[in-house]
Amino acid sequence: MAEVTALYRYPVKGLSAEPLPALTLARASGLAFDREYALALGTTAFDPQNPEPLDKGYFLMLRSNEVLAALSTRFDPETRQLTITRGGEPLLTEDLTHPEGREAVERFFEAYVGPAAKGRPRLVRARDHKFTDGSVISPAFMRAVSLINLASVRALEERTGETIHPLRFRANIYVDGLEPWAEMDWIDREVTIGSLRLRGLARTPRCAAVDVNPETAERDTHLPKALKRHFGHVDLGIYLEVLADGAVAVGDRMAVAAQAEDAIG
């Protein structure tokens, strides 16, 4: 029986994952505080009053800025404080509700990333907007959550002969107990995890961001090429649309609606 082994959110696009014992999701807004903020490049125009979805290349992100993986960040939704550490050493704690706090974060990343930031990056946020990769596709993709089948990660490890940290794939929900690549067949099928009802939207194509090791911040693999070579595609994981308000917790079991009326787990 498949079950949830880990849950994560990513309050700032491109920065570190925050493990959580449970997630509460809403049909209208997806996962709260997931990709709620982003660091727009110094050359990026983004209007918080009239937000338009932009490709991830307009922001600091791991595909281009692997140095981000060396940082550990923590966001407190109650106080809106962002804390940044490296190797256990505190580097910065700022209140994102204040202009001075946001400016301090921007100046930190301007110095930390260097010329690749293309000037001083801007910490951006907009009402009812998420900086997910799928935001450029549709509002449903913007609010979607991502899932990784750990059996698929192991299948890739077997073919490449490499140990692959699952957090390379920056998903919200990690599950185990499935057959490898089972998630590839969930498009337009209902998925139930705990009290949460979801629907498969699309397979998740992988870019060079997954080549960045989340433990060392080194670009030490060629996983999209390996996926294509060994499996004929560059996909690993799936996007899921939230169909109704609900919650999911580590240890919850899941069921996937079969093509007929019955379900498999």
mmCIF file of C-alpha atoms in Angstrom, residues 25-255:
data_model
loop_
_atom_site.group_PDB
_atom_site.id
_atom_site.type_symbol
_atom_site.label_atom_id
_atom_site.label_comp_id
_atom_site.label_asym_id
_atom_site.label_seq_id
_atom_site.Cartn_x
_atom_site.Cartn_y
_atom_site.Cartn_z
ATOM 1 C CA LEU A 25 -4.506 22.564 0.905
ATOM 2 C CA ALA A 26 -7.399 24.460 -0.643
ATOM 3 C CA ARG A 27 -9.002 24.107 -4.031
ATOM 4 C CA ALA A 28 -9.021 27.873 -4.554
ATOM 5 C CA SER A 29 -5.425 28.549 -3.544
ATOM 6 C CA GLY A 30 -3.428 25.305 -3.438
ATOM 7 C CA LEU A 31 -0.739 25.018 -0.764
ATOM 8 C CA ALA A 32 -0.345 28.083 1.446
ATOM 9 C CA PHE A 33 3.109 29.669 1.566
ATOM 10 C CA ASP A 34 4.447 27.499 -1.241
ATOM 11 C CA ARG A 35 6.399 29.572 -3.778
ATOM 12 C CA GLU A 36 4.676 32.635 -2.338
ATOM 13 C CA TYR A 37 7.816 34.739 -2.767
ATOM 14 C CA ALA A 38 10.442 34.893 -5.480
ATOM 15 C CA LEU A 39 13.679 36.783 -6.088
ATOM 16 C CA ALA A 40 13.241 38.525 -9.424
ATOM 17 C CA LEU A 41 16.434 39.240 -11.327
ATOM 18 C CA GLY A 42 17.539 42.854 -11.396
ATOM 19 C CA THR A 43 16.427 43.033 -15.035
ATOM 20 C CA THR A 44 12.976 41.465 -14.449
ATOM 21 C CA ALA A 45 9.844 43.610 -14.594
ATOM 22 C CA PHE A 46 7.141 42.300 -12.282
ATOM 23 C CA ASP A 47 4.135 44.323 -11.125
ATOM 24 C CA PRO A 48 2.669 42.987 -7.843
ATOM 25 C CA GLN A 49 -0.531 44.938 -8.510
ATOM 26 C CA ASN A 50 -0.997 43.262 -11.890
ATOM 27 C CA PRO A 51 0.969 40.017 -11.655
ATOM 28 C CA GLU A 52 1.613 38.042 -14.804
ATOM 29 C CA PRO A 53 3.108 34.544 -14.756
ATOM 30 C CA LEU A 54 6.739 34.547 -15.861
ATOM 31 C CA ASP A 55 9.116 31.771 -16.838
ATOM 32 C CA LYS A 56 11.426 30.717 -14.021
ATOM 33 C CA GLY A 57 14.352 32.170 -15.942
ATOM 34 C CA TYR A 58 13.237 35.620 -14.802
ATOM 35 C CA PHE A 59 14.060 34.724 -11.179
ATOM 36 C CA LEU A 60 16.941 33.402 -9.127
ATOM 37 C CA MET A 61 16.614 29.609 -9.313
ATOM 38 C CA LEU A 62 18.712 26.462 -9.161
ATOM 39 C CA ARG A 63 18.859 25.856 -12.908
ATOM 40 C CA SER A 64 21.157 28.887 -13.208
ATOM 41 C CA ASN A 65 22.179 29.677 -9.632
ATOM 42 C CA GLU A 66 23.349 26.485 -7.939
ATOM 43 C CA VAL A 67 24.952 28.528 -5.117
ATOM 44 C CA LEU A 68 21.438 28.882 -3.674
ATOM 45 C CA ALA A 69 21.545 25.217 -2.646
ATOM 46 C CA ALA A 70 24.276 25.963 -0.085
ATOM 47 C CA LEU A 71 21.819 28.033 1.941
ATOM 48 C CA SER A 72 19.229 26.783 4.409
ATOM 49 C CA THR A 73 16.210 29.012 4.832
ATOM 50 C CA ARG A 74 13.260 29.040 7.205
ATOM 51 C CA PHE A 75 10.099 31.106 6.866
ATOM 52 C CA ASP A 76 7.713 31.697 9.754
ATOM 53 C CA PRO A 77 4.184 32.289 8.397
ATOM 54 C CA GLU A 78 3.078 33.898 11.689
ATOM 55 C CA THR A 79 5.825 36.519 11.949
ATOM 56 C CA ARG A 80 6.755 36.559 8.243
ATOM 57 C CA GLN A 81 10.404 36.315 9.234
ATOM 58 C CA LEU A 82 12.865 34.731 6.812
ATOM 59 C CA THR A 83 16.005 33.226 8.328
ATOM 60 C CA ILE A 84 19.028 32.270 6.213
ATOM 61 C CA THR A 85 21.849 30.040 7.434
ATOM 62 C CA ARG A 86 24.833 28.335 5.837
ATOM 63 C CA GLY A 87 26.514 25.328 7.402
ATOM 64 C CA GLY A 88 24.561 25.994 10.594
ATOM 65 C CA GLU A 89 25.809 29.585 10.822
ATOM 66 C CA PRO A 90 23.092 32.273 10.922
ATOM 67 C CA LEU A 91 23.539 34.811 8.149
ATOM 68 C CA LEU A 92 20.350 36.847 8.135
ATOM 69 C CA THR A 93 16.920 37.115 9.785
ATOM 70 C CA GLU A 94 14.516 39.695 8.422
ATOM 71 C CA ASP A 95 10.829 40.584 8.644
ATOM 72 C CA LEU A 96 9.372 40.456 5.139
ATOM 73 C CA THR A 97 6.423 42.655 6.098
ATOM 74 C CA HIS A 98 8.744 45.677 6.350
ATOM 75 C CA PRO A 99 10.427 47.393 3.386
ATOM 76 C CA GLU A 100 13.698 47.490 5.301
ATOM 77 C CA GLY A 101 13.581 43.733 5.839
ATOM 78 C CA ARG A 102 12.869 43.009 2.182
ATOM 79 C CA GLU A 103 15.655 45.360 1.123
ATOM 80 C CA ALA A 104 18.116 43.599 3.449
ATOM 81 C CA VAL A 105 17.197 40.254 1.846
ATOM 82 C CA GLU A 106 17.647 41.713 -1.630
ATOM 83 C CA ARG A 107 21.059 43.164 -0.796
ATOM 84 C CA PHE A 108 22.127 39.855 0.727
ATOM 85 C CA PHE A 109 21.340 37.960 -2.486
ATOM 86 C CA GLU A 110 22.870 40.666 -4.666
ATOM 87 C CA ALA A 111 26.176 40.119 -2.868
ATOM 88 C CA TYR A 112 25.798 36.358 -2.538
ATOM 89 C CA VAL A 113 24.884 35.540 -6.145
ATOM 90 C CA GLY A 114 27.022 38.234 -7.747
ATOM 91 C CA PRO A 115 26.761 39.255 -11.438
ATOM 92 C CA ALA A 116 24.343 36.390 -12.193
ATOM 93 C CA ALA A 117 21.680 38.318 -10.235
ATOM 94 C CA LYS A 118 21.860 41.006 -12.956
ATOM 95 C CA GLY A 119 21.792 43.787 -10.421
ATOM 96 C CA ARG A 120 19.940 43.886 -7.149
ATOM 97 C CA PRO A 121 17.257 41.179 -7.171
ATOM 98 C CA ARG A 122 13.788 42.154 -5.988
ATOM 99 C CA LEU A 123 11.869 40.078 -3.454
ATOM 100 C CA VAL A 124 8.406 39.918 -4.997
ATOM 101 C CA ARG A 125 4.984 38.709 -3.882
ATOM 102 C CA ALA A 126 1.469 39.256 -5.196
ATOM 103 C CA ARG A 127 -1.996 38.480 -3.891
ATOM 104 C CA ASP A 128 -3.393 35.150 -5.139
ATOM 105 C CA HIS A 129 -0.206 34.484 -7.108
ATOM 106 C CA LYS A 130 2.311 31.652 -6.835
ATOM 107 C CA PHE A 131 5.728 31.484 -8.480
ATOM 108 C CA THR A 132 5.423 27.846 -9.474
ATOM 109 C CA ASP A 133 6.988 26.625 -12.721
ATOM 110 C CA GLY A 134 3.508 25.693 -13.946
ATOM 111 C CA SER A 135 2.127 29.201 -13.432
ATOM 112 C CA VAL A 136 2.827 30.041 -17.075
ATOM 113 C CA ILE A 137 0.525 27.214 -18.216
ATOM 114 C CA SER A 138 -2.730 27.992 -16.396
ATOM 115 C CA PRO A 139 -4.186 29.043 -13.018
ATOM 116 C CA ALA A 140 -4.791 25.363 -12.210
ATOM 117 C CA PHE A 141 -1.099 24.616 -12.744
ATOM 118 C CA MET A 142 -0.149 27.635 -10.649
ATOM 119 C CA ARG A 143 -2.039 26.162 -7.681
ATOM 120 C CA ALA A 144 -0.985 22.557 -8.308
ATOM 121 C CA VAL A 145 1.184 20.510 -5.975
ATOM 122 C CA SER A 146 3.928 18.156 -7.088
ATOM 123 C CA LEU A 147 4.438 14.515 -6.148
ATOM 124 C CA ILE A 148 7.439 12.205 -6.404
ATOM 125 C CA ASN A 149 7.207 8.420 -6.481
ATOM 126 C CA LEU A 150 10.348 7.238 -4.689
ATOM 127 C CA ALA A 151 10.275 3.961 -6.630
ATOM 128 C CA SER A 152 10.852 5.978 -9.816
ATOM 129 C CA VAL A 153 13.854 7.683 -8.209
ATOM 130 C CA ARG A 154 15.270 4.264 -7.323
ATOM 131 C CA ALA A 155 14.687 3.046 -10.890
ATOM 132 C CA LEU A 156 16.759 5.985 -12.132
ATOM 133 C CA GLU A 157 19.449 5.228 -9.556
ATOM 134 C CA GLU A 158 19.652 1.643 -10.787
ATOM 135 C CA ARG A 159 20.156 2.739 -14.374
ATOM 136 C CA THR A 160 22.711 5.459 -13.627
ATOM 137 C CA GLY A 161 24.564 3.714 -10.791
ATOM 138 C CA GLU A 162 24.372 6.960 -8.789
ATOM 139 C CA THR A 163 22.772 7.804 -5.456
ATOM 140 C CA ILE A 164 20.115 10.426 -6.132
ATOM 141 C CA HIS A 165 18.837 12.611 -3.298
ATOM 142 C CA PRO A 166 15.032 12.879 -3.700
ATOM 143 C CA LEU A 167 15.069 16.565 -2.757
ATOM 144 C CA ARG A 168 16.721 17.292 -6.093
ATOM 145 C CA PHE A 169 13.171 17.137 -7.467
ATOM 146 C CA ARG A 170 11.742 19.749 -5.050
ATOM 147 C CA ALA A 171 8.321 18.126 -4.720
ATOM 148 C CA ASN A 172 5.646 18.796 -2.120
ATOM 149 C CA ILE A 173 4.598 15.174 -1.581
ATOM 150 C CA TYR A 174 6.869 12.111 -1.561
ATOM 151 C CA VAL A 175 5.286 8.652 -1.606
ATOM 152 C CA ASP A 176 6.574 5.083 -1.469
ATOM 153 C CA GLY A 177 5.058 1.668 -2.005
ATOM 154 C CA LEU A 178 4.215 2.092 -5.697
ATOM 155 C CA GLU A 179 5.644 0.481 -8.793
ATOM 156 C CA PRO A 180 8.274 2.582 -10.608
ATOM 157 C CA TRP A 181 6.691 5.106 -12.982
ATOM 158 C CA ALA A 182 3.151 4.314 -11.798
ATOM 159 C CA GLU A 183 2.532 8.070 -11.526
ATOM 160 C CA MET A 184 2.986 8.496 -15.260
ATOM 161 C CA ASP A 185 -0.498 6.981 -15.765
ATOM 162 C CA TRP A 186 -2.393 9.254 -13.377
ATOM 163 C CA ILE A 187 -3.247 12.048 -15.814
ATOM 164 C CA ASP A 188 -6.964 12.934 -15.495
ATOM 165 C CA ARG A 189 -7.409 10.332 -12.747
ATOM 166 C CA GLU A 190 -8.465 11.121 -9.196
ATOM 167 C CA VAL A 191 -5.866 10.589 -6.472
ATOM 168 C CA THR A 192 -6.868 10.438 -2.804
ATOM 169 C CA ILE A 193 -4.285 10.929 -0.059
ATOM 170 C CA GLY A 194 -5.634 11.061 3.462
ATOM 171 C CA SER A 195 -8.635 13.408 3.247
ATOM 172 C CA LEU A 196 -7.225 15.161 0.216
ATOM 173 C CA ARG A 197 -8.737 14.717 -3.252
ATOM 174 C CA LEU A 198 -6.530 15.547 -6.226
ATOM 175 C CA ARG A 199 -6.424 14.980 -9.976
ATOM 176 C CA GLY A 200 -3.417 14.238 -12.135
ATOM 177 C CA LEU A 201 -2.630 17.234 -14.344
ATOM 178 C CA ALA A 202 0.649 16.449 -16.091
ATOM 179 C CA ARG A 203 3.954 14.664 -15.798
ATOM 180 C CA THR A 204 6.783 16.838 -14.518
ATOM 181 C CA PRO A 205 9.534 17.479 -17.087
ATOM 182 C CA ARG A 206 12.990 17.921 -15.611
ATOM 183 C CA CYS A 207 15.573 20.603 -16.337
ATOM 184 C CA ALA A 208 19.141 21.174 -15.192
ATOM 185 C CA ALA A 209 17.953 22.285 -11.744
ATOM 186 C CA VAL A 210 17.832 18.624 -10.677
ATOM 187 C CA ASP A 211 21.541 18.284 -11.434
ATOM 188 C CA VAL A 212 22.311 20.449 -8.388
ATOM 189 C CA ASN A 213 23.091 18.375 -5.306
ATOM 190 C CA PRO A 214 20.984 19.759 -2.400
ATOM 191 C CA GLU A 215 23.638 18.683 0.115
ATOM 192 C CA THR A 216 26.793 20.011 -1.584
ATOM 193 C CA ALA A 217 25.425 22.715 -3.941
ATOM 194 C CA GLU A 218 27.496 21.141 -6.717
ATOM 195 C CA ARG A 219 26.198 20.402 -10.206
ATOM 196 C CA ASP A 220 27.257 16.773 -10.232
ATOM 197 C CA THR A 221 24.814 14.823 -12.429
ATOM 198 C CA HIS A 222 23.125 14.910 -15.851
ATOM 199 C CA LEU A 223 19.736 13.538 -14.842
ATOM 200 C CA PRO A 224 17.542 14.917 -17.661
ATOM 201 C CA LYS A 225 19.917 13.337 -20.185
ATOM 202 C CA ALA A 226 19.944 10.101 -18.183
ATOM 203 C CA LEU A 227 16.138 10.009 -18.109
ATOM 204 C CA LYS A 228 15.993 10.473 -21.860
ATOM 205 C CA ARG A 229 18.688 7.883 -22.525
ATOM 206 C CA HIS A 230 17.326 5.176 -20.245
ATOM 207 C CA PHE A 231 13.574 5.794 -20.313
ATOM 208 C CA GLY A 232 12.858 7.792 -23.459
ATOM 209 C CA HIS A 233 11.537 10.899 -21.687
ATOM 210 C CA VAL A 234 12.715 13.620 -19.291
ATOM 211 C CA ASP A 235 9.831 13.297 -16.808
ATOM 212 C CA LEU A 236 9.934 12.333 -13.129
ATOM 213 C CA GLY A 237 6.973 13.048 -10.873
ATOM 214 C CA ILE A 238 3.545 14.521 -11.515
ATOM 215 C CA TYR A 239 1.586 17.725 -10.958
ATOM 216 C CA LEU A 240 -1.709 17.304 -9.092
ATOM 217 C CA GLU A 241 -4.689 19.654 -9.020
ATOM 218 C CA VAL A 242 -6.439 20.081 -5.658
ATOM 219 C CA LEU A 243 -10.103 19.133 -6.151
ATOM 220 C CA ALA A 244 -11.404 19.937 -2.664
ATOM 221 C CA ASP A 245 -10.097 21.454 0.554
ATOM 222 C CA GLY A 246 -8.324 18.867 2.665
ATOM 223 C CA ALA A 247 -5.172 17.804 4.447
ATOM 224 C CA VAL A 248 -2.405 15.283 4.031
ATOM 225 C CA ALA A 249 0.026 14.003 6.654
ATOM 226 C CA VAL A 250 3.148 11.865 6.675
ATOM 227 C CA GLY A 251 1.993 8.259 6.910
ATOM 228 C CA ASP A 252 -1.277 8.827 5.043
ATOM 229 C CA ARG A 253 -2.158 6.145 2.541
ATOM 230 C CA MET A 254 -3.202 6.863 -0.988
ATOM 231 C CA ALA A 255 -5.503 5.455 -3.613
#
